[in-house]
Short mmCIF file of C-alpha atoms in Angstrom, two decimals:
data_model
loop_
_atom_site.label_atom_id
_atom_site.label_comp_id
_atom_site.label_asym_id
_atom_site.label_seq_id
_atom_site.Cartn_x
_atom_site.Cartn_y
_atom_site.Cartn_z
CA GLY A 224 -2.98 -14.42 2.82
CA ARG A 225 -0.24 -12.00 2.02
CA LEU A 226 0.30 -8.36 2.90
CA VAL A 227 2.19 -5.81 0.83
CA THR A 228 3.08 -2.46 2.31
CA ILE A 229 4.58 0.38 0.30
CA GLU A 230 6.70 2.93 2.13
CA TYR A 231 8.03 6.05 0.44
CA ASP A 232 10.61 6.91 3.12
CA PRO A 233 13.67 4.61 2.77
CA ALA A 234 14.51 4.69 6.50
CA ARG A 235 10.94 3.79 7.48
CA ALA A 236 10.87 1.01 4.90
CA LYS A 237 14.09 -0.41 6.33
CA ASP A 238 12.71 -0.20 9.88
CA ALA A 239 9.46 -1.83 8.83
CA GLU A 240 11.30 -4.69 7.15
CA ALA A 241 13.45 -5.23 10.26
CA ASN A 242 10.37 -5.26 12.50
CA ILE A 243 8.56 -7.70 10.22
CA LYS A 244 11.59 -9.98 10.18
CA ALA A 245 11.90 -9.81 13.98
CA ALA A 246 8.21 -10.74 14.27
CA GLY A 247 8.76 -13.77 12.04
CA LEU A 248 6.38 -12.52 9.37
CA SER A 249 8.75 -12.15 6.41
CA ASP A 250 7.11 -15.06 4.61
CA ILE A 251 3.75 -13.27 4.42
CA VAL A 252 4.58 -9.54 4.63
CA ARG A 253 6.49 -7.75 1.89
CA VAL A 254 7.80 -4.20 2.21
CA VAL A 255 8.11 -2.34 -1.08
CA PRO A 256 10.22 0.80 -0.72
CA GLY A 257 9.59 3.72 -3.01
CA ASP A 258 6.87 5.62 -4.82
CA ALA A 259 3.50 3.88 -4.57
CA PHE A 260 2.36 5.36 -7.89
CA LYS A 261 5.17 3.39 -9.54
CA ALA A 262 5.02 0.33 -7.27
CA ILE A 263 1.29 -0.42 -7.47
CA PRO A 264 1.19 -1.01 -11.24
CA ALA A 265 4.13 -3.41 -10.86
CA LEU A 266 2.37 -5.54 -8.23
CA PRO A 267 0.77 -8.71 -9.61
CA GLY A 268 -2.86 -9.66 -9.17
CA THR A 269 -5.77 -8.02 -7.44
CA PHE A 270 -6.43 -6.71 -3.94
CA ASP A 271 -9.07 -7.75 -1.44
CA PHE A 272 -8.20 -4.99 1.04
CA VAL A 273 -6.48 -1.64 0.56
CA PHE A 274 -5.61 0.68 3.44
CA LEU A 275 -4.53 4.11 2.23
CA ASP A 276 -2.54 6.51 4.38
CA ALA A 277 -0.90 9.04 2.11
CA TRP A 278 -0.91 12.72 1.26
CA LYS A 279 -4.57 13.69 1.21
CA LYS A 280 -4.25 15.50 -2.12
CA ASP A 281 -3.33 12.15 -3.74
CA TYR A 282 -6.25 10.11 -2.41
CA GLN A 283 -8.33 10.30 -5.60
CA ARG A 284 -5.33 9.30 -7.73
CA PHE A 285 -4.67 6.30 -5.48
CA PHE A 286 -8.32 5.28 -5.52
CA ASP A 287 -8.44 5.50 -9.32
CA LEU A 288 -5.25 3.40 -9.51
CA VAL A 289 -6.36 0.55 -7.24
CA PHE A 290 -10.14 0.41 -7.62
CA PRO A 291 -10.06 -1.44 -10.96
CA ARG A 292 -7.95 -4.13 -9.26
CA LEU A 293 -10.08 -4.41 -6.13
CA ASP A 294 -11.76 -7.82 -5.85
CA ARG A 295 -15.54 -7.98 -5.86
CA GLY A 296 -16.54 -7.47 -2.24
CA GLY A 297 -13.10 -5.98 -1.50
CA LEU A 298 -12.62 -3.10 0.87
CA PHE A 299 -10.87 0.24 0.33
CA VAL A 300 -10.21 2.16 3.54
CA ALA A 301 -8.71 5.65 3.60
CA HIS A 302 -7.21 7.19 6.72
CA ASN A 303 -8.06 10.80 7.71
CA VAL A 304 -10.42 11.52 4.85
#
């Protein structure tokens, strides 16, 4: 499988990428820096698992954005709902 993580904060994205590289996981984990509302539509394919940890006011918008691309039997998990 593959994992894509989207990080809005540039410094955190850079740190995440460095940690992933140090762990030897760069071939399966991709860090996408920037705005998830712009990044998600640009990602190819569907999702079998989505973990959402964002501003709570945006949860419905995120759900509406990813749910149509969630695989049958896929899982959407939201943190601190």
